Amino acid sequence: MHPLLARLRNLGIYLLAWIPLAAMLAYLLKASGGFGWNEALALSFPLCLLYAFVCLAAWYPCRVTPLETSSFGRLAATHLLAALLVSTLWTGAAKAMAWKMDWL
């Protein structure tokens, strides 16, 4: 089991750490001129909550390809593939949420 999911307290602290990141993302959405504060907050907080749980999944490829026993090529391929998959998922979720909220 994932170490942060083993204890509810650890998961709570981890999720609290995402609040400043969501606030920074909301600021960037607002500063870019495309969103008002309500829209930026309504988009950034659910996206960061989703990404917080997606980032927990990085633990599993790290367990499968430890630094001590894996070659550089295998490490690079594993993490590059995971990064592409996660970024595509997150970007798609953001576009779907913005489209569903009729902001695009």
Short mmCIF file of N, CA and C in Angstrom, two decimals:
data_model
loop_
_atom_site.label_atom_id
_atom_site.label_comp_id
_atom_site.label_asym_id
_atom_site.label_seq_id
_atom_site.Cartn_x
_atom_site.Cartn_y
_atom_site.Cartn_z
N MET A 1 0.85 -1.18 0.00
CA MET A 1 0.00 0.00 0.00
C MET A 1 0.89 1.24 0.00
N HIS A 2 0.39 2.27 -0.65
CA HIS A 2 1.11 3.53 -0.73
C HIS A 2 1.29 4.10 0.69
N PRO A 3 2.48 4.61 1.02
CA PRO A 3 2.73 5.11 2.37
C PRO A 3 1.82 6.27 2.79
N LEU A 4 1.46 7.14 1.85
CA LEU A 4 0.59 8.26 2.22
C LEU A 4 -0.86 7.83 2.39
N LEU A 5 -1.24 6.72 1.78
CA LEU A 5 -2.60 6.23 1.93
C LEU A 5 -2.77 5.33 3.15
N ALA A 6 -1.66 4.93 3.75
CA ALA A 6 -1.72 4.03 4.90
C ALA A 6 -2.30 4.71 6.14
N ARG A 7 -2.04 6.01 6.28
CA ARG A 7 -2.56 6.75 7.44
C ARG A 7 -3.30 7.98 6.94
N LEU A 8 -4.49 8.19 7.47
CA LEU A 8 -5.34 9.30 7.06
C LEU A 8 -4.68 10.64 7.35
N ARG A 9 -3.95 10.72 8.44
CA ARG A 9 -3.28 11.98 8.82
C ARG A 9 -2.26 12.38 7.76
N ASN A 10 -1.46 11.42 7.30
CA ASN A 10 -0.47 11.71 6.26
C ASN A 10 -1.13 12.19 4.98
N LEU A 11 -2.23 11.56 4.61
CA LEU A 11 -2.95 11.98 3.41
C LEU A 11 -3.51 13.39 3.57
N GLY A 12 -4.02 13.72 4.74
CA GLY A 12 -4.54 15.06 5.00
C GLY A 12 -3.46 16.12 4.88
N ILE A 13 -2.30 15.86 5.43
CA ILE A 13 -1.19 16.82 5.34
C ILE A 13 -0.75 16.97 3.89
N TYR A 14 -0.69 15.87 3.18
CA TYR A 14 -0.31 15.90 1.76
C TYR A 14 -1.31 16.75 0.97
N LEU A 15 -2.60 16.55 1.20
CA LEU A 15 -3.61 17.32 0.47
C LEU A 15 -3.59 18.79 0.86
N LEU A 16 -3.30 19.09 2.11
CA LEU A 16 -3.19 20.50 2.54
C LEU A 16 -2.04 21.20 1.82
N ALA A 17 -0.99 20.46 1.52
CA ALA A 17 0.14 21.05 0.82
C ALA A 17 -0.22 21.47 -0.60
N TRP A 18 -1.29 20.94 -1.14
CA TRP A 18 -1.73 21.29 -2.49
C TRP A 18 -2.54 22.57 -2.53
N ILE A 19 -2.99 23.08 -1.42
CA ILE A 19 -3.79 24.32 -1.40
C ILE A 19 -3.00 25.50 -1.94
N PRO A 20 -1.76 25.75 -1.49
CA PRO A 20 -1.01 26.86 -2.10
C PRO A 20 -0.76 26.67 -3.59
N LEU A 21 -0.57 25.44 -4.03
CA LEU A 21 -0.38 25.19 -5.46
C LEU A 21 -1.63 25.51 -6.25
N ALA A 22 -2.79 25.15 -5.70
CA ALA A 22 -4.06 25.48 -6.37
C ALA A 22 -4.26 26.99 -6.41
N ALA A 23 -3.87 27.68 -5.33
CA ALA A 23 -3.99 29.14 -5.31
C ALA A 23 -3.07 29.78 -6.34
N MET A 24 -1.86 29.24 -6.50
CA MET A 24 -0.94 29.77 -7.51
C MET A 24 -1.47 29.53 -8.93
N LEU A 25 -2.06 28.36 -9.15
CA LEU A 25 -2.64 28.08 -10.46
C LEU A 25 -3.81 29.01 -10.73
N ALA A 26 -4.63 29.28 -9.71
CA ALA A 26 -5.75 30.22 -9.88
C ALA A 26 -5.22 31.61 -10.22
N TYR A 27 -4.16 32.02 -9.57
CA TYR A 27 -3.57 33.32 -9.86
C TYR A 27 -3.07 33.38 -11.30
N LEU A 28 -2.41 32.31 -11.75
CA LEU A 28 -1.91 32.28 -13.12
C LEU A 28 -3.05 32.33 -14.13
N LEU A 29 -4.14 31.62 -13.84
CA LEU A 29 -5.30 31.67 -14.73
C LEU A 29 -5.91 33.06 -14.76
N LYS A 30 -5.95 33.71 -13.62
CA LYS A 30 -6.49 35.07 -13.53
C LYS A 30 -5.55 36.06 -14.22
N ALA A 31 -4.26 35.94 -13.96
CA ALA A 31 -3.28 36.89 -14.51
C ALA A 31 -3.16 36.79 -16.03
N SER A 32 -3.44 35.61 -16.56
CA SER A 32 -3.33 35.47 -18.02
C SER A 32 -4.43 36.23 -18.74
N GLY A 33 -5.44 36.67 -18.01
CA GLY A 33 -6.49 37.49 -18.59
C GLY A 33 -7.68 36.72 -19.11
N GLY A 34 -7.62 35.42 -19.07
CA GLY A 34 -8.70 34.62 -19.63
C GLY A 34 -9.81 34.28 -18.65
N PHE A 35 -9.53 34.39 -17.36
CA PHE A 35 -10.49 33.95 -16.36
C PHE A 35 -10.66 35.01 -15.28
N GLY A 36 -11.85 35.07 -14.71
CA GLY A 36 -12.07 35.86 -13.51
C GLY A 36 -11.71 35.02 -12.30
N TRP A 37 -11.74 35.63 -11.12
CA TRP A 37 -11.36 34.89 -9.90
C TRP A 37 -12.27 33.69 -9.66
N ASN A 38 -13.58 33.85 -9.84
CA ASN A 38 -14.49 32.73 -9.60
C ASN A 38 -14.19 31.56 -10.51
N GLU A 39 -14.00 31.85 -11.79
CA GLU A 39 -13.70 30.77 -12.74
C GLU A 39 -12.34 30.14 -12.45
N ALA A 40 -11.35 30.97 -12.15
CA ALA A 40 -10.01 30.46 -11.89
C ALA A 40 -9.99 29.55 -10.66
N LEU A 41 -10.67 29.95 -9.60
CA LEU A 41 -10.72 29.12 -8.39
C LEU A 41 -11.53 27.85 -8.62
N ALA A 42 -12.65 27.99 -9.35
CA ALA A 42 -13.49 26.83 -9.62
C ALA A 42 -12.79 25.80 -10.50
N LEU A 43 -11.85 26.24 -11.30
CA LEU A 43 -11.11 25.32 -12.15
C LEU A 43 -9.85 24.78 -11.47
N SER A 44 -9.13 25.64 -10.77
CA SER A 44 -7.83 25.23 -10.22
C SER A 44 -7.94 24.27 -9.05
N PHE A 45 -8.88 24.48 -8.14
CA PHE A 45 -8.93 23.61 -6.97
C PHE A 45 -9.32 22.17 -7.30
N PRO A 46 -10.35 21.92 -8.12
CA PRO A 46 -10.60 20.52 -8.49
C PRO A 46 -9.46 19.90 -9.30
N LEU A 47 -8.85 20.69 -10.18
CA LEU A 47 -7.73 20.16 -10.96
C LEU A 47 -6.55 19.79 -10.07
N CYS A 48 -6.25 20.62 -9.09
CA CYS A 48 -5.14 20.31 -8.19
C CYS A 48 -5.48 19.12 -7.29
N LEU A 49 -6.73 18.99 -6.91
CA LEU A 49 -7.13 17.82 -6.12
C LEU A 49 -6.95 16.55 -6.95
N LEU A 50 -7.38 16.60 -8.20
CA LEU A 50 -7.17 15.46 -9.10
C LEU A 50 -5.69 15.17 -9.27
N TYR A 51 -4.90 16.21 -9.49
CA TYR A 51 -3.47 16.01 -9.72
C TYR A 51 -2.75 15.51 -8.46
N ALA A 52 -3.26 15.90 -7.30
CA ALA A 52 -2.67 15.40 -6.05
C ALA A 52 -2.76 13.88 -6.00
N PHE A 53 -3.90 13.34 -6.39
CA PHE A 53 -4.04 11.89 -6.38
C PHE A 53 -3.30 11.23 -7.54
N VAL A 54 -3.22 11.91 -8.67
CA VAL A 54 -2.46 11.38 -9.80
C VAL A 54 -0.98 11.31 -9.44
N CYS A 55 -0.49 12.32 -8.73
CA CYS A 55 0.93 12.33 -8.33
C CYS A 55 1.26 11.22 -7.34
N LEU A 56 0.28 10.75 -6.61
CA LEU A 56 0.52 9.61 -5.73
C LEU A 56 0.92 8.37 -6.53
N ALA A 57 0.47 8.31 -7.76
CA ALA A 57 0.77 7.15 -8.60
C ALA A 57 2.23 7.07 -8.99
N ALA A 58 2.99 8.14 -8.86
CA ALA A 58 4.42 8.12 -9.21
C ALA A 58 5.20 7.15 -8.31
N TRP A 59 4.67 6.86 -7.16
CA TRP A 59 5.33 5.94 -6.23
C TRP A 59 5.47 4.55 -6.85
N TYR A 60 4.48 4.12 -7.63
CA TYR A 60 4.49 2.76 -8.18
C TYR A 60 5.57 2.56 -9.24
N PRO A 61 5.74 3.45 -10.22
CA PRO A 61 6.87 3.26 -11.14
C PRO A 61 8.22 3.35 -10.44
N CYS A 62 8.30 4.15 -9.40
CA CYS A 62 9.56 4.24 -8.65
C CYS A 62 9.87 2.94 -7.92
N ARG A 63 8.85 2.26 -7.47
CA ARG A 63 9.07 0.96 -6.83
C ARG A 63 9.46 -0.10 -7.83
N VAL A 64 8.88 -0.03 -9.03
CA VAL A 64 9.16 -1.04 -10.05
C VAL A 64 10.55 -0.86 -10.66
N THR A 65 11.01 0.39 -10.76
CA THR A 65 12.32 0.65 -11.35
C THR A 65 13.23 1.38 -10.35
N PRO A 66 13.75 0.68 -9.36
CA PRO A 66 14.62 1.33 -8.38
C PRO A 66 15.93 1.78 -9.03
N LEU A 67 16.48 2.86 -8.50
CA LEU A 67 17.71 3.43 -9.05
C LEU A 67 18.88 2.45 -9.00
N GLU A 68 18.93 1.67 -7.94
CA GLU A 68 20.09 0.79 -7.74
C GLU A 68 20.16 -0.34 -8.76
N THR A 69 19.03 -0.83 -9.23
CA THR A 69 19.05 -2.03 -10.07
C THR A 69 18.57 -1.81 -11.49
N SER A 70 18.10 -0.64 -11.82
CA SER A 70 17.56 -0.38 -13.16
C SER A 70 18.57 0.39 -14.01
N SER A 71 18.53 0.10 -15.29
CA SER A 71 19.41 0.82 -16.21
C SER A 71 18.84 2.22 -16.47
N PHE A 72 19.71 3.10 -16.96
CA PHE A 72 19.28 4.46 -17.25
C PHE A 72 18.17 4.47 -18.30
N GLY A 73 18.31 3.63 -19.32
CA GLY A 73 17.30 3.57 -20.37
C GLY A 73 15.93 3.17 -19.85
N ARG A 74 15.92 2.17 -18.98
CA ARG A 74 14.64 1.72 -18.41
C ARG A 74 14.04 2.80 -17.51
N LEU A 75 14.88 3.45 -16.72
CA LEU A 75 14.39 4.54 -15.87
C LEU A 75 13.81 5.67 -16.71
N ALA A 76 14.55 6.07 -17.73
CA ALA A 76 14.10 7.16 -18.58
C ALA A 76 12.80 6.81 -19.30
N ALA A 77 12.73 5.61 -19.84
CA ALA A 77 11.52 5.20 -20.57
C ALA A 77 10.31 5.11 -19.64
N THR A 78 10.51 4.54 -18.47
CA THR A 78 9.40 4.41 -17.52
C THR A 78 8.87 5.76 -17.11
N HIS A 79 9.75 6.66 -16.74
CA HIS A 79 9.30 7.95 -16.23
C HIS A 79 8.83 8.88 -17.35
N LEU A 80 9.41 8.76 -18.52
CA LEU A 80 8.93 9.56 -19.65
C LEU A 80 7.53 9.13 -20.05
N LEU A 81 7.31 7.84 -20.13
CA LEU A 81 5.98 7.33 -20.47
C LEU A 81 4.96 7.74 -19.41
N ALA A 82 5.32 7.63 -18.14
CA ALA A 82 4.41 8.03 -17.07
C ALA A 82 4.12 9.53 -17.13
N ALA A 83 5.13 10.33 -17.40
CA ALA A 83 4.93 11.78 -17.49
C ALA A 83 4.01 12.14 -18.66
N LEU A 84 4.20 11.50 -19.80
CA LEU A 84 3.33 11.75 -20.95
C LEU A 84 1.90 11.36 -20.66
N LEU A 85 1.72 10.21 -20.05
CA LEU A 85 0.38 9.74 -19.72
C LEU A 85 -0.32 10.66 -18.73
N VAL A 86 0.38 11.03 -17.68
CA VAL A 86 -0.21 11.87 -16.63
C VAL A 86 -0.49 13.28 -17.15
N SER A 87 0.42 13.84 -17.92
CA SER A 87 0.19 15.20 -18.43
C SER A 87 -0.95 15.22 -19.43
N THR A 88 -1.08 14.18 -20.24
CA THR A 88 -2.21 14.09 -21.16
C THR A 88 -3.53 13.97 -20.40
N LEU A 89 -3.54 13.15 -19.38
CA LEU A 89 -4.74 12.98 -18.55
C LEU A 89 -5.13 14.30 -17.89
N TRP A 90 -4.18 14.99 -17.31
CA TRP A 90 -4.47 16.22 -16.58
C TRP A 90 -4.91 17.34 -17.53
N THR A 91 -4.24 17.47 -18.66
CA THR A 91 -4.61 18.49 -19.63
C THR A 91 -6.00 18.20 -20.21
N GLY A 92 -6.28 16.94 -20.48
CA GLY A 92 -7.60 16.56 -20.97
C GLY A 92 -8.69 16.84 -19.94
N ALA A 93 -8.40 16.56 -18.68
CA ALA A 93 -9.36 16.84 -17.62
C ALA A 93 -9.62 18.33 -17.49
N ALA A 94 -8.57 19.14 -17.62
CA ALA A 94 -8.72 20.59 -17.54
C ALA A 94 -9.57 21.11 -18.70
N LYS A 95 -9.29 20.63 -19.90
CA LYS A 95 -10.08 21.07 -21.05
C LYS A 95 -11.53 20.63 -20.92
N ALA A 96 -11.75 19.40 -20.44
CA ALA A 96 -13.12 18.91 -20.28
C ALA A 96 -13.87 19.72 -19.22
N MET A 97 -13.20 20.03 -18.13
CA MET A 97 -13.86 20.83 -17.08
C MET A 97 -14.18 22.23 -17.58
N ALA A 98 -13.24 22.86 -18.27
CA ALA A 98 -13.47 24.21 -18.79
C ALA A 98 -14.58 24.19 -19.85
N TRP A 99 -14.60 23.16 -20.68
CA TRP A 99 -15.63 23.04 -21.71
C TRP A 99 -16.98 22.81 -21.08
N LYS A 100 -17.01 21.94 -20.07
CA LYS A 100 -18.28 21.63 -19.38
C LYS A 100 -18.82 22.87 -18.67
N MET A 101 -17.94 23.70 -18.16
CA MET A 101 -18.35 24.93 -17.49
C MET A 101 -18.57 26.06 -18.49
N ASP A 102 -18.44 25.72 -19.80
CA ASP A 102 -18.70 26.65 -20.89
C ASP A 102 -17.76 27.86 -20.86
N TRP A 103 -16.47 27.61 -20.56
CA TRP A 103 -15.49 28.68 -20.53
C TRP A 103 -14.58 28.66 -21.74
N LEU A 104 -14.68 27.63 -22.54
CA LEU A 104 -13.85 27.58 -23.75
C LEU A 104 -14.69 27.81 -24.97
#
